[in-house]
């Protein structure tokens, strides 16, 4: 036990450790939590998203990603790319400006912060005088114009943020230069809009919140034109040729103003309230974009009728008699329109609308009739329904990969065929070494299949289990059900839908066999579905079987939720994974563990009451075993109240996490910021005082058989090993409970030719009670060479050597407190490593991983990757249980992050850093997926507007992102479409790594 | 000689509710074995499998009431019965004679016998007195064979340390509550507001309350807590070691060993915890019971032995396991109605 305290000092081993292990957080997948700002560079073709926690993330072509974090941790309010440069400026909510640049180092670009600056007024001036509201990077590339709350426009010189005081455009200066008749009203106040003349860099437009717009001559320091609106100004758009202004206002109207130096306009050319006549909400931003065909695009945010649609988050597109109000399920943060980037071009010809909503990014194809959405190659909203579990499958065979993609592509008919329009930069990352799938289970009963091979987490296919059950609402109903003549012409877009019809549908466990295409998913109400991949649509009845896990327990009353009602008749299933068996656990408690053995055609499932084994070939139950302690009343009655409180506590922990991320951060500068802070500080103090009054105390008591939930089945494992005697091995099923009990059943699976004729038999062979009674989180059998047994069918598919069946097998049992190796078949303790007794941390997640050597191609070792409740990640050696390395990975307070962690079989892992983002990390030196990309100005010149799949441009341009997964794998996109191009290199590599440890 | 009746077994019955007096019982025993002329000591196997003495009315009563339903009584010639015999873990090592009985109405001997300290199972001890600062106390709680819960709570708090720069406030872990009747309280060695410094030799400084909780629970089978007592007046005074008063609260272990951190022999602790139970075959109890350290104690049930209800699957087994729970190595691994392999015994 001391060995843990004393790090090994064998220098050779230390060297090898450095060659095998290294810890990196490599990339964040998904959609940024709490986005607060959007920026877009037309020339770089890069999108930037800022968040409330001070992160700024840049995205270009798939694989091109950068992230920067402001030290201040303040919310990013605005992002502006500097024209024609690889630089951007961010404005934070503490009124500071930051200059970032993409610099090339060692062949790859890096995002770094160069300078920061806070605008200060003269001593004694009100803080609002320098509170920045608008930032205009001037095309001269060295000046920033800063509009403020006080109405002045300050000018700073980049890159040092030198204030050019003599160039300040003060309200007084503007006032003096206005004609007499325009001066009579208090027209100034806050600067709402600053724009440079599209063609003449010497003119800028300044819009003030009270409705005055002036065009200012920078050289002559004079007002060229002014426009006076009767309504509060929200924003202004300047037509490409500079001859027309379109202003939008707080009453939901927008006005067109012709720009002419000679004739001063007292009234707008045209004023319009698009969703009038009843009172409307403000139009906060507007684009007026010209097209070659003549009819302009008018795209604006807001303006909905206040009474009936005031709560909608809408962006309306009006063009050529068509009008659609895109209706988002979460608040719109900002939007932009991708249009012709070449300043010399005569028309805007917009092609895509990019909308950043609170919970997702939506891109609309404006070139295709009907304005369909574009499928995202990244930035997917992982949490469109809350993630309830995840499962990672490494190294997917190409065949299955293609079938999943094919099934998924049929689900994406509603998407535009447009190539991903934001395609700046070049990804230099090596092709991912293998195809990996990350499966996420969701609260609404869906399972999403993500391509997790590379930097971009891309949705391949979505499986819904809802059709198996009778639910209150028909899933097809909520598809756009609006009629033709409806006004406003709302259209729901986006996938974020946080509302679940029935929480019992929630997916809790997933198990996919990558060789056979069998999938098992289990849910909150004790439902276990076995599905098979079918390339055709099918109409079939799902066979229903009930598994009574209580057997003959008496005096029992389940007080939890009821089981889901299943549809009885045949159900039509789309191509993809189609369920054929539903095993319903009784009582319908949440399924806590699941294992599938596709070679034996068996599926094992466990709940808080017991576990069962189902033969999905013959479609009958093999056995059930009740693990419940008779006195465990809580588990008997159903943990409904606990489920609720667990959910609540999860929600709270998310909220806490959010708060901690947002902490010490003011919101939008709406109110006096000091007040909020003071209030929260007061609350904090009060909280502290309360804590002192009633200190948290913890009971010290040994675990006992009478504790609650000891029968909760935590882990299930199939193994072909020596269970009864050392001469004959047999199939076996292992189950571990919360109370530290391991049950082992020997199985008799009939040979293939009689598989349908003879029943599968099971007999309990062993029951092991660990004395420390800690919950069992992992069971594993090591073969005669101390190598973990291969997965089912792995050997049959030539991807693994057969396990060694000569030497003696060993059983590894991992509890929350310790690791223990036993001999088989005798089950005598051989080795152990105590974790909790020595350092007070408990095992939360454990997985076997193969660590390949970076230097020696064919060398590798199997070890355990372990995540503790303190958020540490450790590698524990097999079979000697020696701690190898330890890294701190997740904050210990981040309970949901720790609970969401999954390990891959090659030393990588994922965990949720927010409800919508997975952090990817790597423990291996060899398998590392991280963005490596280059953005430079010269390269972006070659870009043109994206071709459209339907158009003629498609043929010449290789698909840049559609099917990126296959393309990346094979190195060249075209190889992916060749039928069965066995990626020999990958296969060989995997084989060699698998064999490496056995020589 | 004694051994001649070492293999003899007698069984008789006693009224569980009116066991009578010790003296009568003693006479009955010697009479039954026809050894009235020898001076013998009587012991019994308690529910945890420990050999405990019967030498007065009280422990006789206790013994009879603990019969479940069978009371196993061991008789030894007094000169042979060294004091080592009684106490925890004795039974599995030494077995002499066993008598199964249930009886009533015998007469007592007018002689008061005081048990030796070793006749008791230790529940706690103060250890390493010689190597710790006098202000600290290292307490070992023996949970095995003890029905009582550990029975205390811990909390966060502020501790004051003396540093070269003067007094410094640092976070610490303190005992916050004792459960009445719990092991911790009954030892009198721990008290509310004692600061916890170490758990099984590992410092708690820098660890959170939850970590310390987990460490204590993980070590609960053999918990060694080093505390700085809130009440510093009962500290051991170095040099004048008086084992009876300060060394141990309830005897059992020898005097504190001089080496660092132990009286706490890792091996001992390890093997304590290694005592996982493996049941072969289906969940029926007679299938066989092995301890994982390899020495198997396979109870063979006599063919004609009357069985109690433990023959039922599942529940009975669980009860049995939980009865065995504290430390089966020191326990009789004996299903009710079963017979231990090398403990010669008879049942009805």
mmCIF file of N, CA, C and O in Angstrom, chain A residues 1 625 696-703 705-706 743 764-773 817-818 820 822 826-829 832 834 836-840 842 869-870 892, chain B residues 143 149-155 176-177 202 207-211 213-221 270 273-282 292 317 321-322 325:
data_model
loop_
_atom_site.group_PDB
_atom_site.id
_atom_site.type_symbol
_atom_site.label_atom_id
_atom_site.label_comp_id
_atom_site.label_asym_id
_atom_site.label_seq_id
_atom_site.Cartn_x
_atom_site.Cartn_y
_atom_site.Cartn_z
ATOM 1 N N UNK A 1 0.814 -1.200 0.000
ATOM 2 C CA UNK A 1 0.000 0.000 0.000
ATOM 3 C C UNK A 1 0.853 1.256 0.000
ATOM 4 O O UNK A 1 0.398 2.324 -0.349
ATOM 5 N N UNK A 625 -32.400 -12.285 -11.644
ATOM 6 C CA UNK A 625 -31.849 -12.474 -10.302
ATOM 7 C C UNK A 625 -32.185 -11.221 -9.512
ATOM 8 O O UNK A 625 -31.865 -10.098 -9.939
ATOM 9 N N UNK A 696 -21.886 21.768 8.140
ATOM 10 C CA UNK A 696 -22.112 20.494 7.476
ATOM 11 C C UNK A 696 -21.389 19.425 8.284
ATOM 12 O O UNK A 696 -20.227 19.594 8.636
ATOM 13 N N UNK A 697 -22.065 18.357 8.576
ATOM 14 C CA UNK A 697 -21.344 17.270 9.215
ATOM 15 C C UNK A 697 -21.572 15.982 8.450
ATOM 16 O O UNK A 697 -22.550 15.822 7.742
ATOM 17 N N UNK A 698 -20.627 15.095 8.591
ATOM 18 C CA UNK A 698 -20.690 13.828 7.860
ATOM 19 C C UNK A 698 -20.638 12.684 8.860
ATOM 20 O O UNK A 698 -19.840 12.695 9.785
ATOM 21 N N UNK A 699 -21.486 11.717 8.624
ATOM 22 C CA UNK A 699 -21.566 10.574 9.519
ATOM 23 C C UNK A 699 -20.454 9.599 9.160
ATOM 24 O O UNK A 699 -20.203 9.323 7.988
ATOM 25 N N UNK A 700 -19.802 9.092 10.159
ATOM 26 C CA UNK A 700 -18.769 8.086 9.933
ATOM 27 C C UNK A 700 -19.344 6.744 10.344
ATOM 28 O O UNK A 700 -19.590 6.496 11.517
ATOM 29 N N UNK A 701 -19.590 5.920 9.376
ATOM 30 C CA UNK A 701 -20.142 4.612 9.689
ATOM 31 C C UNK A 701 -19.695 3.608 8.642
ATOM 32 O O UNK A 701 -19.610 3.944 7.462
ATOM 33 N N UNK A 702 -19.426 2.430 9.096
ATOM 34 C CA UNK A 702 -19.062 1.381 8.151
ATOM 35 C C UNK A 702 -20.274 1.055 7.292
ATOM 36 O O UNK A 702 -21.410 1.213 7.728
ATOM 37 N N UNK A 703 -20.010 0.601 6.076
ATOM 38 C CA UNK A 703 -21.122 0.183 5.233
ATOM 39 C C UNK A 703 -21.683 -1.112 5.778
ATOM 40 O O UNK A 703 -20.945 -1.937 6.333
ATOM 41 N N UNK A 705 -24.840 -4.330 5.278
ATOM 42 C CA UNK A 705 -25.744 -4.977 4.337
ATOM 43 C C UNK A 705 -27.119 -4.322 4.376
ATOM 44 O O UNK A 705 -27.909 -4.463 3.470
ATOM 45 N N UNK A 706 -27.381 -3.598 5.461
ATOM 46 C CA UNK A 706 -28.709 -3.013 5.606
ATOM 47 C C UNK A 706 -28.804 -1.646 4.931
ATOM 48 O O UNK A 706 -29.854 -1.030 4.920
ATOM 49 N N UNK A 743 -21.814 -11.150 -8.608
ATOM 50 C CA UNK A 743 -22.434 -12.433 -8.926
ATOM 51 C C UNK A 743 -21.844 -12.917 -10.236
ATOM 52 O O UNK A 743 -21.664 -12.128 -11.166
ATOM 53 N N UNK A 764 -25.913 -19.978 -11.386
ATOM 54 C CA UNK A 764 -25.031 -19.144 -10.577
ATOM 55 C C UNK A 764 -23.831 -19.954 -10.141
ATOM 56 O O UNK A 764 -23.965 -21.049 -9.599
ATOM 57 N N UNK A 765 -22.663 -19.433 -10.380
ATOM 58 C CA UNK A 765 -21.451 -20.165 -10.060
ATOM 59 C C UNK A 765 -20.745 -19.570 -8.856
ATOM 60 O O UNK A 765 -20.093 -20.270 -8.098
ATOM 61 N N UNK A 766 -20.851 -18.271 -8.703
ATOM 62 C CA UNK A 766 -20.119 -17.641 -7.614
ATOM 63 C C UNK A 766 -20.848 -16.407 -7.136
ATOM 64 O O UNK A 766 -21.554 -15.741 -7.902
ATOM 65 N N UNK A 767 -20.631 -16.136 -5.870
ATOM 66 C CA UNK A 767 -21.084 -14.864 -5.338
ATOM 67 C C UNK A 767 -19.953 -14.357 -4.456
ATOM 68 O O UNK A 767 -19.504 -15.050 -3.557
ATOM 69 N N UNK A 768 -19.483 -13.186 -4.757
ATOM 70 C CA UNK A 768 -18.356 -12.635 -4.000
ATOM 71 C C UNK A 768 -18.847 -11.410 -3.257
ATOM 72 O O UNK A 768 -19.420 -10.505 -3.868
ATOM 73 N N UNK A 769 -18.640 -11.414 -1.970
ATOM 74 C CA UNK A 769 -18.983 -10.217 -1.199
ATOM 75 C C UNK A 769 -17.696 -9.536 -0.770
ATOM 76 O O UNK A 769 -16.932 -10.070 0.027
ATOM 77 N N UNK A 770 -17.433 -8.374 -1.340
ATOM 78 C CA UNK A 770 -16.244 -7.636 -0.910
ATOM 79 C C UNK A 770 -16.501 -7.115 0.490
ATOM 80 O O UNK A 770 -17.573 -6.571 0.774
ATOM 81 N N UNK A 771 -15.533 -7.277 1.339
ATOM 82 C CA UNK A 771 -15.766 -6.890 2.723
ATOM 83 C C UNK A 771 -15.958 -5.395 2.893
ATOM 84 O O UNK A 771 -16.610 -4.952 3.816
ATOM 85 N N UNK A 772 -15.366 -4.616 2.045
ATOM 86 C CA UNK A 772 -15.534 -3.174 2.273
ATOM 87 C C UNK A 772 -16.842 -2.658 1.699
ATOM 88 O O UNK A 772 -17.195 -1.505 1.914
ATOM 89 N N UNK A 773 -17.543 -3.511 0.958
ATOM 90 C CA UNK A 773 -18.916 -3.220 0.549
ATOM 91 C C UNK A 773 -19.097 -1.949 -0.273
ATOM 92 O O UNK A 773 -20.168 -1.374 -0.320
ATOM 93 N N UNK A 817 -13.797 2.151 -4.023
ATOM 94 C CA UNK A 817 -12.708 2.386 -3.082
ATOM 95 C C UNK A 817 -11.391 1.719 -3.452
ATOM 96 O O UNK A 817 -10.340 2.179 -3.033
ATOM 97 N N UNK A 818 -11.454 0.605 -4.134
ATOM 98 C CA UNK A 818 -10.201 -0.092 -4.426
ATOM 99 C C UNK A 818 -10.267 -0.964 -5.674
ATOM 100 O O UNK A 818 -11.330 -1.264 -6.185
ATOM 101 N N UNK A 820 -8.956 -4.648 -7.243
ATOM 102 C CA UNK A 820 -8.569 -5.920 -6.663
ATOM 103 C C UNK A 820 -8.482 -6.977 -7.755
ATOM 104 O O UNK A 820 -9.406 -7.109 -8.557
ATOM 105 N N UNK A 822 -8.186 -10.994 -8.554
ATOM 106 C CA UNK A 822 -8.392 -12.320 -7.994
ATOM 107 C C UNK A 822 -7.948 -13.357 -9.015
ATOM 108 O O UNK A 822 -7.985 -13.113 -10.223
ATOM 109 N N UNK A 826 -10.535 -19.847 -8.733
ATOM 110 C CA UNK A 826 -10.697 -19.975 -7.286
ATOM 111 C C UNK A 826 -11.138 -18.690 -6.605
ATOM 112 O O UNK A 826 -11.625 -18.707 -5.475
ATOM 113 N N UNK A 827 -10.943 -17.577 -7.263
ATOM 114 C CA UNK A 827 -11.277 -16.282 -6.686
ATOM 115 C C UNK A 827 -10.576 -16.066 -5.356
ATOM 116 O O UNK A 827 -11.185 -15.840 -4.315
ATOM 117 N N UNK A 828 -9.260 -16.197 -5.386
ATOM 118 C CA UNK A 828 -8.552 -15.774 -4.184
ATOM 119 C C UNK A 828 -7.832 -14.478 -4.511
ATOM 120 O O UNK A 828 -7.333 -14.281 -5.617
ATOM 121 N N UNK A 829 -7.811 -13.621 -3.522
ATOM 122 C CA UNK A 829 -7.270 -12.280 -3.735
ATOM 123 C C UNK A 829 -5.790 -12.372 -4.026
ATOM 124 O O UNK A 829 -5.056 -13.126 -3.401
ATOM 125 N N UNK A 832 -4.049 -5.876 -4.682
ATOM 126 C CA UNK A 832 -5.046 -4.818 -4.635
ATOM 127 C C UNK A 832 -4.400 -3.460 -4.517
ATOM 128 O O UNK A 832 -3.235 -3.328 -4.132
ATOM 129 N N UNK A 834 -5.537 0.217 -2.918
ATOM 130 C CA UNK A 834 -6.577 0.952 -2.210
ATOM 131 C C UNK A 834 -6.474 2.424 -2.577
ATOM 132 O O UNK A 834 -5.403 3.016 -2.519
ATOM 133 N N UNK A 836 -9.338 4.920 -1.799
ATOM 134 C CA UNK A 836 -10.035 5.775 -0.845
ATOM 135 C C UNK A 836 -9.342 5.785 0.512
ATOM 136 O O UNK A 836 -9.198 6.833 1.135
ATOM 137 N N UNK A 837 -8.917 4.622 0.957
ATOM 138 C CA UNK A 837 -8.311 4.555 2.276
ATOM 139 C C UNK A 837 -7.068 5.425 2.342
ATOM 140 O O UNK A 837 -6.714 5.937 3.387
ATOM 141 N N UNK A 838 -6.427 5.608 1.214
ATOM 142 C CA UNK A 838 -5.167 6.338 1.226
ATOM 143 C C UNK A 838 -5.300 7.800 0.854
ATOM 144 O O UNK A 838 -4.586 8.642 1.373
ATOM 145 N N UNK A 839 -6.161 8.108 -0.075
ATOM 146 C CA UNK A 839 -6.210 9.508 -0.468
ATOM 147 C C UNK A 839 -7.599 10.116 -0.433
ATOM 148 O O UNK A 839 -7.768 11.283 -0.769
ATOM 149 N N UNK A 840 -8.554 9.332 -0.064
ATOM 150 C CA UNK A 840 -9.881 9.913 0.106
ATOM 151 C C UNK A 840 -10.619 10.180 -1.186
ATOM 152 O O UNK A 840 -11.610 10.886 -1.173
ATOM 153 N N UNK A 842 -12.634 8.586 -4.639
ATOM 154 C CA UNK A 842 -13.358 7.389 -5.027
ATOM 155 C C UNK A 842 -13.407 7.272 -6.544
ATOM 156 O O UNK A 842 -13.406 8.280 -7.232
ATOM 157 N N UNK A 869 -13.779 10.918 -7.978
ATOM 158 C CA UNK A 869 -14.781 11.919 -7.629
ATOM 159 C C UNK A 869 -14.154 13.292 -7.386
ATOM 160 O O UNK A 869 -14.865 14.277 -7.249
ATOM 161 N N UNK A 870 -12.852 13.344 -7.328
ATOM 162 C CA UNK A 870 -12.204 14.650 -7.184
ATOM 163 C C UNK A 870 -11.850 15.235 -8.541
ATOM 164 O O UNK A 870 -11.220 16.286 -8.626
ATOM 165 N N UNK A 892 -13.486 19.501 -8.934
ATOM 166 C CA UNK A 892 -14.217 18.521 -8.136
ATOM 167 C C UNK A 892 -15.656 18.946 -7.881
ATOM 168 O O UNK A 892 -16.524 18.125 -7.635
ATOM 169 N N UNK B 143 -13.756 -2.528 14.924
ATOM 170 C CA UNK B 143 -15.174 -2.679 14.610
ATOM 171 C C UNK B 143 -15.574 -4.138 14.529
ATOM 172 O O UNK B 143 -16.727 -4.473 14.698
ATOM 173 N N UNK B 149 -22.446 0.652 16.180
ATOM 174 C CA UNK B 149 -21.959 1.480 15.071
ATOM 175 C C UNK B 149 -20.747 2.274 15.530
ATOM 176 O O UNK B 149 -20.536 2.468 16.738
ATOM 177 N N UNK B 150 -19.941 2.690 14.579
ATOM 178 C CA UNK B 150 -18.801 3.537 14.949
ATOM 179 C C UNK B 150 -19.313 4.760 15.684
ATOM 180 O O UNK B 150 -18.782 5.167 16.697
ATOM 181 N N UNK B 151 -20.337 5.361 15.080
ATOM 182 C CA UNK B 151 -21.100 6.344 15.820
ATOM 183 C C UNK B 151 -20.459 7.681 16.090
ATOM 184 O O UNK B 151 -20.431 8.126 17.227
ATOM 185 N N UNK B 152 -19.922 8.320 15.089
ATOM 186 C CA UNK B 152 -19.565 9.728 15.290
ATOM 187 C C UNK B 152 -19.656 10.490 13.989
ATOM 188 O O UNK B 152 -19.796 9.898 12.913
ATOM 189 N N UNK B 153 -19.656 11.796 14.104
ATOM 190 C CA UNK B 153 -19.776 12.683 12.956
ATOM 191 C C UNK B 153 -18.580 13.620 12.928
ATOM 192 O O UNK B 153 -18.018 13.944 13.983
ATOM 193 N N UNK B 154 -18.205 14.063 11.759
ATOM 194 C CA UNK B 154 -17.121 15.043 11.666
ATOM 195 C C UNK B 154 -17.605 16.272 10.899
ATOM 196 O O UNK B 154 -18.587 16.217 10.164
ATOM 197 N N UNK B 155 -16.909 17.358 11.086
ATOM 198 C CA UNK B 155 -17.281 18.623 10.437
ATOM 199 C C UNK B 155 -16.026 19.400 10.076
ATOM 200 O O UNK B 155 -14.925 19.082 10.543
ATOM 201 N N UNK B 176 -17.813 16.244 15.415
ATOM 202 C CA UNK B 176 -18.893 17.183 15.689
ATOM 203 C C UNK B 176 -19.977 16.581 16.562
ATOM 204 O O UNK B 176 -20.739 17.289 17.181
ATOM 205 N N UNK B 177 -20.043 15.261 16.595
ATOM 206 C CA UNK B 177 -21.154 14.667 17.321
ATOM 207 C C UNK B 177 -20.831 13.218 17.597
ATOM 208 O O UNK B 177 -20.163 12.565 16.798
ATOM 209 N N UNK B 202 -2.530 8.678 7.680
ATOM 210 C CA UNK B 202 -2.443 9.653 6.599
ATOM 211 C C UNK B 202 -3.022 10.981 7.059
ATOM 212 O O UNK B 202 -4.134 11.039 7.587
ATOM 213 N N UNK B 207 -7.191 18.056 2.971
ATOM 214 C CA UNK B 207 -8.269 17.238 2.409
ATOM 215 C C UNK B 207 -9.622 17.811 2.821
ATOM 216 O O UNK B 207 -9.770 18.416 3.867
ATOM 217 N N UNK B 208 -10.597 17.583 1.958
ATOM 218 C CA UNK B 208 -11.931 18.110 2.248
ATOM 219 C C UNK B 208 -12.648 17.191 3.230
ATOM 220 O O UNK B 208 -12.251 16.045 3.446
ATOM 221 N N UNK B 209 -13.723 17.713 3.767
ATOM 222 C CA UNK B 209 -14.530 16.932 4.692
ATOM 223 C C UNK B 209 -14.989 15.631 4.033
ATOM 224 O O UNK B 209 -14.953 14.568 4.638
ATOM 225 N N UNK B 210 -15.388 15.742 2.789
ATOM 226 C CA UNK B 210 -15.865 14.540 2.095
ATOM 227 C C UNK B 210 -14.737 13.526 1.897
ATOM 228 O O UNK B 210 -14.945 12.324 2.016
ATOM 229 N N UNK B 211 -13.565 14.027 1.597
ATOM 230 C CA UNK B 211 -12.440 13.103 1.434
ATOM 231 C C UNK B 211 -12.146 12.374 2.743
ATOM 232 O O UNK B 211 -11.910 11.168 2.754
ATOM 233 N N UNK B 213 -14.164 11.893 5.188
ATOM 234 C CA UNK B 213 -15.272 10.968 5.431
ATOM 235 C C UNK B 213 -15.049 9.669 4.667
ATOM 236 O O UNK B 213 -15.141 8.576 5.221
ATOM 237 N N UNK B 214 -14.731 9.806 3.394
ATOM 238 C CA UNK B 214 -14.521 8.608 2.580
ATOM 239 C C UNK B 214 -13.358 7.772 3.094
ATOM 240 O O UNK B 214 -13.411 6.543 3.097
ATOM 241 N N UNK B 215 -12.293 8.456 3.530
ATOM 242 C CA UNK B 215 -11.142 7.705 4.052
ATOM 243 C C UNK B 215 -11.525 6.945 5.311
ATOM 244 O O UNK B 215 -11.138 5.794 5.505
ATOM 245 N N UNK B 216 -12.273 7.592 6.176
ATOM 246 C CA UNK B 216 -12.655 6.921 7.422
ATOM 247 C C UNK B 216 -13.557 5.729 7.141
ATOM 248 O O UNK B 216 -13.403 4.665 7.737
ATOM 249 N N UNK B 217 -14.493 5.919 6.210
ATOM 250 C CA UNK B 217 -15.397 4.810 5.909
ATOM 251 C C UNK B 217 -14.625 3.671 5.240
ATOM 252 O O UNK B 217 -14.827 2.510 5.550
ATOM 253 N N UNK B 218 -13.697 4.028 4.378
ATOM 254 C CA UNK B 218 -12.909 2.995 3.716
ATOM 255 C C UNK B 218 -12.056 2.229 4.730
ATOM 256 O O UNK B 218 -11.701 1.081 4.520
ATOM 257 N N UNK B 219 -11.700 2.871 5.824
ATOM 258 C CA UNK B 219 -10.893 2.208 6.848
ATOM 259 C C UNK B 219 -11.736 1.748 8.027
ATOM 260 O O UNK B 219 -11.206 1.417 9.075
ATOM 261 N N UNK B 220 -13.043 1.730 7.853
ATOM 262 C CA UNK B 220 -13.898 1.551 9.028
ATOM 263 C C UNK B 220 -13.709 0.206 9.712
ATOM 264 O O UNK B 220 -14.053 0.062 10.869
ATOM 265 N N UNK B 221 -13.135 -0.765 9.017
ATOM 266 C CA UNK B 221 -12.940 -2.056 9.670
ATOM 267 C C UNK B 221 -11.818 -2.018 10.671
ATOM 268 O O UNK B 221 -11.713 -2.854 11.548
ATOM 269 N N UNK B 270 -4.529 -5.450 6.228
ATOM 270 C CA UNK B 270 -4.788 -5.974 4.894
ATOM 271 C C UNK B 270 -5.631 -7.228 4.988
ATOM 272 O O UNK B 270 -6.654 -7.344 4.350
ATOM 273 N N UNK B 273 -9.167 -6.913 5.719
ATOM 274 C CA UNK B 273 -10.060 -6.477 4.661
ATOM 275 C C UNK B 273 -10.092 -7.446 3.503
ATOM 276 O O UNK B 273 -10.961 -7.367 2.664
ATOM 277 N N UNK B 274 -9.109 -8.297 3.499
ATOM 278 C CA UNK B 274 -9.092 -9.256 2.408
ATOM 279 C C UNK B 274 -10.161 -10.305 2.573
ATOM 280 O O UNK B 274 -10.337 -11.158 1.733
ATOM 281 N N UNK B 275 -10.810 -10.222 3.686
ATOM 282 C CA UNK B 275 -11.706 -11.308 4.011
ATOM 283 C C UNK B 275 -12.995 -11.230 3.225
ATOM 284 O O UNK B 275 -14.072 -11.283 3.774
ATOM 285 N N UNK B 276 -12.883 -11.075 1.938
ATOM 286 C CA UNK B 276 -14.066 -11.121 1.106
ATOM 287 C C UNK B 276 -14.617 -12.535 1.158
ATOM 288 O O UNK B 276 -13.873 -13.491 1.358
ATOM 289 N N UNK B 277 -15.883 -12.629 0.959
ATOM 290 C CA UNK B 277 -16.492 -13.954 1.022
ATOM 291 C C UNK B 277 -16.829 -14.418 -0.380
ATOM 292 O O UNK B 277 -17.378 -13.654 -1.169
ATOM 293 N N UNK B 278 -16.472 -15.636 -0.658
ATOM 294 C CA UNK B 278 -16.836 -16.180 -1.957
ATOM 295 C C UNK B 278 -17.731 -17.370 -1.724
ATOM 296 O O UNK B 278 -17.395 -18.262 -0.959
ATOM 297 N N UNK B 279 -18.870 -17.331 -2.334
ATOM 298 C CA UNK B 279 -19.776 -18.459 -2.219
ATOM 299 C C UNK B 279 -19.788 -19.156 -3.560
ATOM 300 O O UNK B 279 -20.047 -18.543 -4.589
ATOM 301 N N UNK B 280 -19.495 -20.441 -3.510
ATOM 302 C CA UNK B 280 -19.469 -21.190 -4.751
ATOM 303 C C UNK B 280 -20.864 -21.670 -5.075
ATOM 304 O O UNK B 280 -21.661 -21.932 -4.188
ATOM 305 N N UNK B 281 -21.116 -21.802 -6.305
ATOM 306 C CA UNK B 281 -22.359 -22.381 -6.754
ATOM 307 C C UNK B 281 -23.526 -21.446 -6.552
ATOM 308 O O UNK B 281 -23.374 -20.260 -6.350
ATOM 309 N N UNK B 282 -24.692 -22.026 -6.592
ATOM 310 C CA UNK B 282 -25.901 -21.229 -6.471
ATOM 311 C C UNK B 282 -26.001 -20.707 -5.058
ATOM 312 O O UNK B 282 -25.238 -21.059 -4.177
ATOM 313 N N UNK B 292 -11.315 -15.744 0.753
ATOM 314 C CA UNK B 292 -10.502 -15.499 -0.419
ATOM 315 C C UNK B 292 -9.021 -15.639 -0.139
ATOM 316 O O UNK B 292 -8.236 -15.619 -1.039
ATOM 317 N N UNK B 317 -29.400 -16.464 3.227
ATOM 318 C CA UNK B 317 -27.992 -16.312 2.913
ATOM 319 C C UNK B 317 -27.534 -14.899 3.218
ATOM 320 O O UNK B 317 -26.472 -14.681 3.774
ATOM 321 N N UNK B 321 -24.722 -13.781 5.657
ATOM 322 C CA UNK B 321 -23.581 -12.957 5.264
ATOM 323 C C UNK B 321 -23.486 -11.740 6.137
ATOM 324 O O UNK B 321 -22.410 -11.332 6.549
ATOM 325 N N UNK B 322 -24.635 -11.175 6.449
ATOM 326 C CA UNK B 322 -24.529 -9.962 7.239
ATOM 327 C C UNK B 322 -24.114 -10.293 8.655
ATOM 328 O O UNK B 322 -23.462 -9.504 9.319
ATOM 329 N N UNK B 325 -20.537 -10.472 8.617
ATOM 330 C CA UNK B 325 -19.970 -9.283 8.014
ATOM 331 C C UNK B 325 -18.744 -8.676 8.686
ATOM 332 O O UNK B 325 -17.769 -8.412 8.011
#
